Coordinates of C-alpha atoms and ligand atoms in Angstrom, one line a residue:
X160 CA 82.2 119.3 102.9
X161 CA 85.5 117.8 104.3
X162 CA 87.3 116.1 101.5
X163 CA 89.6 113.1 102.1
X164 CA 92.9 112.6 100.4
X165 CA 92.8 111.4 96.8
X166 CA 93.1 107.6 96.6
X167 CA 91.7 107.2 100.1
X168 CA 90.3 103.7 100.3
X169 CA 86.6 103.2 101.3
X170 CA 85.2 99.8 101.9
X171 CA 83.3 97.4 104.0
X172 CA 84.6 94.3 105.8
X173 CA 83.5 90.8 106.7
X174 CA 85.0 87.6 108.0
X175 CA 84.6 84.0 106.7
X176 CA 83.1 82.3 109.7
X177 CA 80.7 85.2 110.3
X178 CA 79.1 85.2 106.8
X179 CA 79.9 82.1 104.8
X180 CA 77.9 79.2 106.3
X181 CA 78.4 76.1 104.3
X182 CA 80.4 74.8 107.2
X183 CA 80.9 71.3 105.7
X184 CA 80.6 71.9 102.0
X185 CA 83.0 71.0 99.3
X186 CA 85.7 69.5 101.4
X187 CA 86.0 72.2 104.1
X188 CA 87.4 70.9 107.3
X189 CA 86.0 71.9 110.7
X190 CA 87.4 75.0 112.4
X191 CA 87.7 75.8 116.1
X192 CA 84.6 78.0 115.7
X193 CA 82.6 75.0 114.3
X194 CA 83.6 73.1 117.4
X195 CA 83.2 75.9 119.9
X196 CA 79.7 76.9 118.8
X197 CA 78.6 73.3 119.5
X198 CA 79.4 73.6 123.2
X199 CA 76.3 74.4 125.2
X200 CA 76.3 77.8 126.8
X201 CA 79.1 79.4 124.8
X202 CA 77.0 81.3 122.2
X203 CA 73.9 83.4 122.8
X204 CA 70.7 81.5 121.8
X205 CA 72.9 78.5 120.8
X206 CA 73.6 80.2 117.5
X207 CA 76.2 78.8 115.1
X208 CA 77.9 79.7 111.8
X209 CA 76.5 76.6 110.0
X210 CA 74.4 78.8 107.7
X211 CA 75.2 82.3 108.8
X212 CA 74.5 84.7 105.8
X213 CA 74.9 81.8 103.4
X214 CA 77.4 83.9 101.6
X215 CA 79.1 80.8 100.2
X216 CA 76.0 80.3 98.1
X217 CA 75.0 83.9 97.6
X218 CA 78.4 85.3 96.8
X219 CA 77.7 86.6 93.3
X220 CA 74.6 88.5 94.5
X221 CA 76.4 89.9 97.5
X222 CA 79.2 91.3 95.3
X223 CA 76.6 92.7 92.9
X224 CA 74.9 94.4 95.9
X225 CA 78.2 96.0 96.9
X226 CA 78.7 97.2 93.3
X227 CA 75.2 98.6 93.0
X228 CA 76.0 100.9 96.0
X229 CA 79.3 102.0 94.4
X230 CA 81.6 100.3 97.0
X231 CA 85.1 100.1 95.6
X232 CA 87.0 98.0 98.2
X233 CA 86.0 94.9 100.2
X234 CA 87.9 93.2 103.0
X235 CA 87.1 89.5 103.5
X236 CA 88.9 86.6 105.1
X237 CA 89.8 83.2 103.8
X238 CA 88.8 80.1 105.8
X239 CA 92.0 78.3 106.3
X240 CA 90.1 75.0 106.6
X241 CA 88.6 75.4 103.1
X242 CA 92.1 75.6 101.7
X243 CA 93.6 73.0 104.0
X244 CA 90.9 70.9 105.7
X245 CA 93.3 69.8 108.4
X246 CA 95.4 72.9 108.4
X247 CA 98.3 71.4 106.5
X248 CA 99.0 68.6 103.9
X249 CA 96.8 68.4 100.8
X250 CA 95.2 71.5 99.3
X251 CA 91.5 71.3 98.8
X252 CA 90.9 72.5 95.2
X253 CA 87.2 73.4 95.9
X254 CA 88.3 75.8 98.6
X255 CA 90.7 77.5 96.2
X256 CA 88.0 77.6 93.5
X257 CA 85.6 79.4 95.8
X258 CA 88.0 82.3 96.6
X259 CA 89.1 82.4 93.0
X260 CA 85.5 83.0 92.0
X261 CA 85.0 85.6 94.8
X262 CA 88.1 87.5 93.7
X263 CA 87.3 87.4 90.0
X264 CA 83.7 88.5 90.7
X265 CA 85.0 91.5 92.8
X266 CA 87.4 92.5 90.1
X267 CA 84.8 92.2 87.4
X268 CA 82.7 94.7 89.5
X269 CA 85.7 97.0 89.9
X270 CA 86.0 96.2 93.6
X271 CA 89.5 95.9 95.1
X272 CA 89.9 92.8 97.3
X273 CA 91.6 93.2 100.7
X274 CA 92.3 89.7 102.0
X275 CA 92.7 88.7 105.7
X276 CA 94.4 85.3 106.0
X277 CA 93.3 84.6 109.6
X278 CA 90.1 85.8 111.1
X279 CA 90.0 83.3 114.0
X280 CA 88.8 80.1 112.3
X281 CA 91.8 77.8 113.0
X282 CA 91.4 74.3 111.5
X283 CA 90.3 72.1 114.4
X284 CA 92.9 69.5 113.6
X285 CA 95.7 72.0 114.5
X286 CA 94.0 72.7 117.8
X287 CA 93.3 69.1 118.8
X288 CA 96.5 67.6 117.6
X289 CA 99.0 70.4 118.2
X290 CA 97.4 72.7 120.9
X291 CA 96.8 75.4 118.4
X292 CA 98.7 78.7 118.7
X293 CA 100.5 77.5 121.8
X294 CA 102.6 75.3 119.6
X295 CA 105.4 77.1 117.7
X296 CA 105.0 74.6 114.8
X297 CA 101.6 76.1 114.0
X298 CA 103.4 79.3 112.9
X299 CA 105.1 77.2 110.2
X300 CA 101.8 75.7 109.1
X301 CA 100.4 79.2 108.9
X302 CA 103.3 80.3 106.8
X303 CA 102.7 77.4 104.3
X304 CA 99.0 78.2 104.2
X305 CA 99.8 81.9 103.5
X306 CA 102.3 80.9 100.8
X307 CA 99.6 78.8 99.1
X308 CA 97.2 81.8 99.2
X309 CA 99.9 84.2 97.8
X310 CA 100.6 81.6 95.1
X311 CA 97.0 81.2 94.0
X312 CA 95.6 84.6 94.5
X313 CA 98.6 87.0 94.5
X314 CA 98.3 87.8 90.8
X315 CA 95.0 89.6 91.6
X316 CA 95.1 90.4 95.3
X317 CA 97.4 93.3 96.1
X318 CA 96.4 93.9 99.8
X319 CA 97.0 91.3 102.4
X320 CA 96.4 91.2 106.1
X321 CA 98.0 88.3 108.0
X322 CA 96.0 88.3 111.2
X323 CA 92.9 90.0 112.4
X324 CA 93.2 91.1 116.0
X325 CA 95.9 89.1 117.8
X326 CA 94.7 90.7 121.0
X327 CA 91.3 89.1 120.7
X328 CA 92.8 85.7 119.6
X329 CA 95.0 85.8 122.7
X330 CA 92.8 87.4 125.4
X331 CA 89.4 86.1 124.4
X332 CA 90.6 82.7 123.1
X333 CA 93.1 81.9 125.8
X334 CA 92.6 84.5 128.6
X335 CA 88.9 84.7 129.5
X336 CA 87.8 81.8 127.3
X337 CA 84.9 83.7 125.8
X338 CA 86.0 82.9 122.2
X339 CA 87.3 79.7 120.6
X340 CA 89.1 77.6 121.7
X341 CA 87.8 78.8 125.1
X342 CA 90.8 78.4 127.3
X343 CA 91.3 80.4 130.6
X344 CA 94.8 81.3 131.7
X345 CA 96.9 84.2 132.7
X346 CA 100.0 82.8 131.0
X347 CA 98.8 81.3 127.7
X348 CA 97.7 84.6 126.1
X349 CA 101.3 85.9 126.2
X350 CA 102.5 82.6 124.6
X351 CA 99.9 82.7 121.9
X352 CA 100.5 86.3 121.1
X353 CA 104.2 85.5 120.7
X354 CA 103.5 82.7 118.2
X355 CA 101.1 84.9 116.3
X356 CA 103.8 87.5 115.9
X357 CA 106.2 84.8 114.7
X358 CA 103.7 83.4 112.3
X359 CA 103.0 86.9 110.9
X360 CA 106.8 87.5 110.5
X361 CA 107.2 84.2 108.6
X362 CA 104.3 84.9 106.2
X363 CA 105.6 88.4 105.5
X364 CA 109.1 87.1 104.7
X365 CA 107.6 84.6 102.2
X366 CA 105.5 87.4 100.7
X367 CA 108.4 89.8 100.4
X368 CA 111.0 87.3 99.0
X369 CA 108.8 85.2 96.8
X370 CA 105.9 87.3 95.6
X371 CA 106.3 91.0 96.2
X372 CA 109.2 91.4 93.7
X373 CA 107.1 90.0 90.9
X374 CA 103.5 90.8 91.8
X375 CA 103.9 93.9 94.0
X376 CA 101.2 94.5 96.5
X377 CA 101.4 95.2 100.2
X378 CA 101.0 93.2 103.4
X379 CA 100.3 94.1 107.0
X380 CA 98.6 93.0 110.2
X381 CA 95.4 94.3 111.8
X382 CA 95.4 95.1 115.5
X383 CA 92.4 96.3 117.5
X384 CA 92.6 98.9 120.2
X385 CA 90.1 101.1 122.1
X386 CA 91.2 104.5 123.4
X387 CA 92.1 104.8 127.1
X388 CA 91.6 108.3 128.4
X389 CA 93.2 109.2 131.8
X390 CA 90.4 109.4 134.3
X391 CA 92.0 112.5 136.0
X392 CA 95.0 114.6 135.3
X393 CA 97.0 112.9 138.0
X394 CA 100.3 111.5 136.9
X395 CA 99.3 108.0 138.1
X396 CA 96.1 108.0 136.0
X397 CA 98.0 109.3 133.0
X398 CA 100.5 106.5 133.5
X399 CA 97.7 104.0 133.9
X400 CA 96.1 105.0 130.6
X401 CA 99.4 104.8 128.9
X402 CA 100.0 101.3 130.4
X403 CA 96.6 100.2 129.3
X404 CA 97.3 101.2 125.7
X405 CA 100.7 99.4 125.8
X406 CA 99.1 96.2 127.1
X407 CA 96.4 96.5 124.5
X408 CA 98.1 97.6 121.3
X409 CA 101.9 98.1 121.8
X410 CA 102.0 94.5 122.9
X411 CA 101.8 93.6 119.2
X412 CA 102.9 96.8 117.5
X413 CA 106.1 97.6 119.4
X414 CA 107.7 94.3 118.3
X415 CA 106.7 95.1 114.7
X416 CA 107.7 98.8 114.7
X417 CA 110.4 98.9 117.4
X418 CA 111.6 95.3 117.7
X419 CA 110.7 94.5 121.3
X420 CA 107.8 94.2 123.7
X421 CA 106.9 97.3 125.8
X422 CA 109.1 97.8 128.8
X423 CA 106.1 97.9 131.2
X424 CA 105.1 94.4 130.1
X425 CA 108.5 93.0 130.5
X426 CA 108.7 94.5 134.0
X427 CA 105.3 93.3 135.1
X428 CA 105.1 89.9 133.5
X429 CA 108.6 88.5 134.1
X430 CA 109.0 85.1 132.7
X431 CA 105.3 84.9 131.6
X432 CA 106.4 87.1 128.6
X433 CA 108.4 85.0 126.1
X434 CA 111.6 86.3 124.6
X435 CA 112.2 86.7 120.9
X436 CA 115.2 85.1 119.3
X437 CA 117.3 87.3 117.0
X438 CA 115.9 85.4 114.1
X439 CA 112.3 86.1 115.2
X440 CA 113.0 89.8 115.5
X441 CA 114.7 90.0 112.1
X442 CA 111.4 88.7 110.7
X443 CA 109.1 90.7 112.8
X444 CA 110.7 94.1 113.0
X445 CA 109.5 96.2 110.0
X446 CA 107.1 93.5 108.9
X447 CA 104.0 95.7 108.1
X448 CA 103.6 97.9 105.0
X449 CA 100.7 99.6 106.7
X450 CA 99.2 99.9 110.2
X451 CA 95.9 98.0 110.2
X452 CA 93.6 99.3 113.0
X453 CA 90.2 98.1 114.2
X454 CA 88.7 100.6 116.6
X455 CA 85.3 100.4 118.4
X456 CA 85.2 102.4 121.7
X457 CA 86.8 104.3 124.5
X458 CA 87.0 104.0 128.3
X459 CA 88.6 105.9 131.1
X460 CA 91.6 104.4 132.7
X461 CA 92.8 105.0 136.3
X462 CA 95.5 103.6 138.5
X463 CA 94.0 100.6 140.2
X464 CA 92.4 101.2 143.6
X465 CA 91.5 97.7 144.6
X466 CA 89.8 98.9 147.8
X467 CA 87.2 100.7 145.7
X468 CA 86.3 97.5 143.9
X469 CA 86.7 96.5 140.2
X470 CA 85.0 98.8 137.8
X471 CA 82.4 97.8 135.3
X472 CA 83.9 96.6 132.1
X473 CA 82.3 94.8 129.2
X474 CA 85.3 92.8 128.3
X475 CA 87.4 91.8 131.3
X476 CA 89.3 95.0 132.1
X477 CA 90.9 95.3 128.8
X478 CA 92.9 92.1 129.0
X479 CA 94.4 90.6 132.0
X480 CA 93.6 93.2 134.5
X481 CA 95.8 92.1 137.4
X482 CA 98.8 92.4 135.2
X483 CA 98.1 96.0 134.4
X484 CA 96.7 97.5 137.6
X485 CA 94.3 99.7 135.6
X486 CA 90.7 100.4 136.5
X487 CA 88.4 101.1 133.6
X488 CA 85.3 103.1 133.7
X489 CA 82.8 104.9 131.5
X490 CA 80.9 108.2 131.5
X491 CA 77.2 107.3 131.9
X492 CA 76.4 110.3 129.7
X493 CA 78.0 108.7 126.7
X494 CA 75.7 106.9 124.1
X495 CA 76.1 103.1 124.1
X496 CA 75.5 100.6 121.4
X497 CA 73.7 97.2 122.0
X498 CA 77.2 95.7 122.6
X499 CA 77.5 98.1 125.6
X500 CA 80.3 99.9 123.8
X501 CA 80.4 103.7 124.1
X502 CA 80.2 106.0 121.1
X503 CA 83.2 108.4 121.5
X504 CA 84.6 109.8 118.2
X505 CA 87.2 111.9 119.9
X506 CA 88.7 108.7 121.3
X507 CA 89.3 107.5 117.8
X508 CA 91.2 110.7 116.9
X509 CA 93.3 110.5 120.0
X510 CA 94.2 106.9 119.3
X511 CA 95.2 107.8 115.7
X512 CA 97.5 110.5 117.1
X513 CA 99.0 108.1 119.7
X514 CA 99.9 105.6 116.9
X515 CA 101.2 108.4 114.7
X516 CA 103.5 109.7 117.3
X517 CA 104.7 106.4 118.8
X518 CA 105.6 104.8 115.5
X519 CA 106.7 107.8 113.4
X520 CA 103.8 108.5 111.2
X521 CA 103.1 105.1 109.7
X522 CA 100.4 104.8 107.0
X523 CA 97.3 103.7 108.8
X524 CA 94.3 101.9 107.5
X525 CA 91.2 101.6 109.7
X526 CA 90.2 98.0 108.8
X527 CA 87.1 98.0 111.0
X528 CA 84.9 100.6 112.8
X529 CA 81.2 100.3 113.3
X530 CA 78.4 99.7 115.8
X531 CA 75.6 97.2 116.7
X532 CA 72.1 98.5 117.1
X533 CA 68.7 97.0 117.6
X534 CA 67.7 97.4 114.0
X535 CA 64.2 96.7 112.8
X536 CA 62.9 96.0 109.3
X537 CA 59.8 98.1 108.7
X538 CA 58.2 97.8 105.3
X539 CA 61.4 96.7 103.7
X540 CA 63.4 99.5 105.2
X541 CA 65.8 100.0 108.2
X542 CA 65.7 103.4 109.6
X543 CA 68.9 103.6 111.7
X544 CA 69.8 107.3 112.3
X545 CA 72.0 106.4 115.3
X546 CA 74.3 104.4 113.0
X547 CA 74.5 107.2 110.5
X548 CA 75.4 109.5 113.4
X549 CA 78.0 107.0 114.5
X550 CA 79.7 107.0 111.1
X551 CA 79.4 110.8 110.8
X552 CA 81.1 111.2 114.1
X553 CA 83.9 108.8 113.6
X554 CA 84.5 109.9 110.0
X555 CA 84.8 113.5 111.0
X556 CA 87.2 112.4 113.7
X557 CA 89.3 110.6 111.0
X558 CA 89.2 113.7 108.8
X559 CA 90.3 115.9 111.7
X560 CA 93.2 113.5 112.4
X561 CA 94.3 113.6 108.7
X562 CA 94.1 117.4 108.8
X563 CA 96.3 117.4 111.8
X564 CA 98.9 115.3 110.0
X565 CA 98.0 111.6 110.5
X566 CA 98.7 109.5 107.5
X567 CA 95.3 107.7 107.3
X568 CA 94.9 105.9 104.0
X569 CA 91.6 104.0 104.2
X570 CA 88.5 103.2 106.2
X571 CA 86.5 100.0 106.2
X572 CA 83.1 99.9 107.8
X573 CA 82.3 96.9 110.0
X574 CA 80.3 95.3 108.4
X575 CA 78.8 94.8 105.0
X576 CA 75.8 92.9 106.4
X577 CA 74.5 91.7 109.7
X578 CA 76.2 88.4 110.6
X579 CA 77.3 85.9 113.2
X580 CA 78.6 88.2 116.0
X581 CA 80.7 85.4 117.7
X582 CA 79.6 84.7 121.3
X583 CA 76.8 87.2 120.9
X584 CA 75.2 85.3 118.1
X585 CA 72.9 86.9 115.5
X586 CA 71.1 89.3 117.9
X587 CA 73.9 91.9 117.5
X588 CA 73.5 93.7 114.2
X589 CA 76.6 95.6 113.0
X590 CA 75.7 95.5 109.3
X591 CA 75.2 98.2 106.8
X592 CA 72.7 95.8 105.3
X593 CA 70.0 94.2 107.3
X594 CA 69.9 90.4 106.9
X595 CA 66.6 88.6 107.5
X596 CA 68.1 85.3 108.8
X597 CA 64.9 83.4 108.1
X598 CA 64.9 84.1 104.4
X599 CA 68.5 85.3 103.8
X600 CA 67.2 88.5 102.2
X601 CA 69.4 91.6 102.5
X602 CA 68.2 95.2 102.8
X603 CA 70.4 98.2 102.6
X604 CA 69.9 100.2 105.9
X605 CA 69.6 104.0 105.7
X606 CA 73.2 104.2 107.1
X607 CA 74.4 102.2 104.1
X608 CA 73.1 104.9 101.8
X609 CA 74.9 107.5 103.9
X610 CA 78.2 105.6 103.8
X611 CA 77.9 105.0 100.1
X612 CA 77.5 108.7 99.6
X613 CA 80.5 109.5 101.7
X614 CA 82.6 107.0 99.7
X615 CA 81.4 108.3 96.4
X616 CA 82.1 112.0 97.3
X617 CA 85.3 111.1 99.2
X618 CA 84.0 113.6 101.7
X619 CA 82.1 113.9 104.9
Ligands
LIG2198 C1 86.0 92.5 116.1 N1 86.6 93.3 122.4 O1 85.9 91.7 117.2 C2 86.2 91.5 114.9 O2 87.2 91.7 114.1 C3 84.9 91.3 114.2 O3 84.9 90.0 113.7 C4 83.7 91.5 115.1 O4 82.5 91.2 114.5 C5 83.7 93.0 115.5 O5 85.0 93.4 116.0 C6 82.6 93.4 116.4 O6 82.7 92.8 117.6 C7 86.1 92.2 118.5 O7 86.0 92.6 123.3 C8 85.6 91.4 119.5 O8 87.3 94.2 122.7 C9 85.7 91.8 120.8 C10 86.4 92.9 121.1 C11 87.0 93.7 120.1 C12 86.8 93.3 118.8

């Protein structure tokens, strides 16, 4: 058995829009995902989050289900438009009450809440009236919303994440338009990313000056990154892989850890990459108590050879491909999930080392890792040995990284239960619990029992 460090955090994760449903209940305002899912053709099967897992009504049972399996940490997100139906102005007490109840129920079951403030469901009003994250004022509205959450929940919540995956918000929301609000541009993603970093910095300053001194706790941001392995040993392919990682992750984490955007982005993007003011940088630099990482897969990266044609890539060449001059590819011998994402545990370990070295051994928390498979319920059971193998592989890679010196502090499986997988709808099942969407019933998959055992033993 390979044992993890004492106090290692084990948990599962979810996001408000993906599980809650109750899209118009108790004063909640519409979000950009409520609007986006109504547009024909955007979501597989025309699925929406109107009901989702109906977690809003099943919350107590869901928490009891976690507790029964011995889970000790749970990462969830707050729907901004439940707290502020139009994103700013008057607080909606029913929204506060729901999360109060969730937090109290978790604590009563000895489960530590990890709260994400923004997992993509921007109040629609801020999009329609103010152009969403393109408008610098929205960063101030976010800071006020964050402050309200710290105020109401900060006595019990000690782990805060400002944003989930600014890369996805920027690239998928404003670059390729696959996610809400569905815009397509090669300039807006960089502007949006810039405002997200400013918003994060403002929220962290409020937390550190007004709440941390009295209530303690920690705050960070979660970024997503796949590993990029040089396709060959050639210096140009190695440089391409490095560039791909900088455009993917360092775009967000260099400002936070080093105080500026990566040089290769500045060179290639010119005036499409905004400049930080001194005030921005004083808020952003050093603004994360831990390095939140969501990691799913790996691809090969090579110097772009346009004559050979663009390479297969499930998500738009890892960002705005023309800006990077990187061709991505896969090894057909790898195993693939139903998302088309390759299962490559060694990529996870290499990414952990890359982060460790570039940023001087920060404490890292994997806030998401998991896989979608075509699960089937047979006699009330889901036999999913491939998912168990996925977790075994990635958790061994994490353990190897720790042994080699990486300061990994926690691991959250994505996700507690099958849910609304954004543009891919309900067909993609990432859960450790199977959800029967006709009845709402949940069933622990075999992989859930494996994961619970690992968490209980603190060992793989
Ligand atoms: C993450 N990509 O999304 C999110 O945080 C979750 O809400 C989501 O369910 C999970 O991963 C699985 O998709 C991502 O295209 C969406 O690189 C897209 C990408 C990465 C992460």
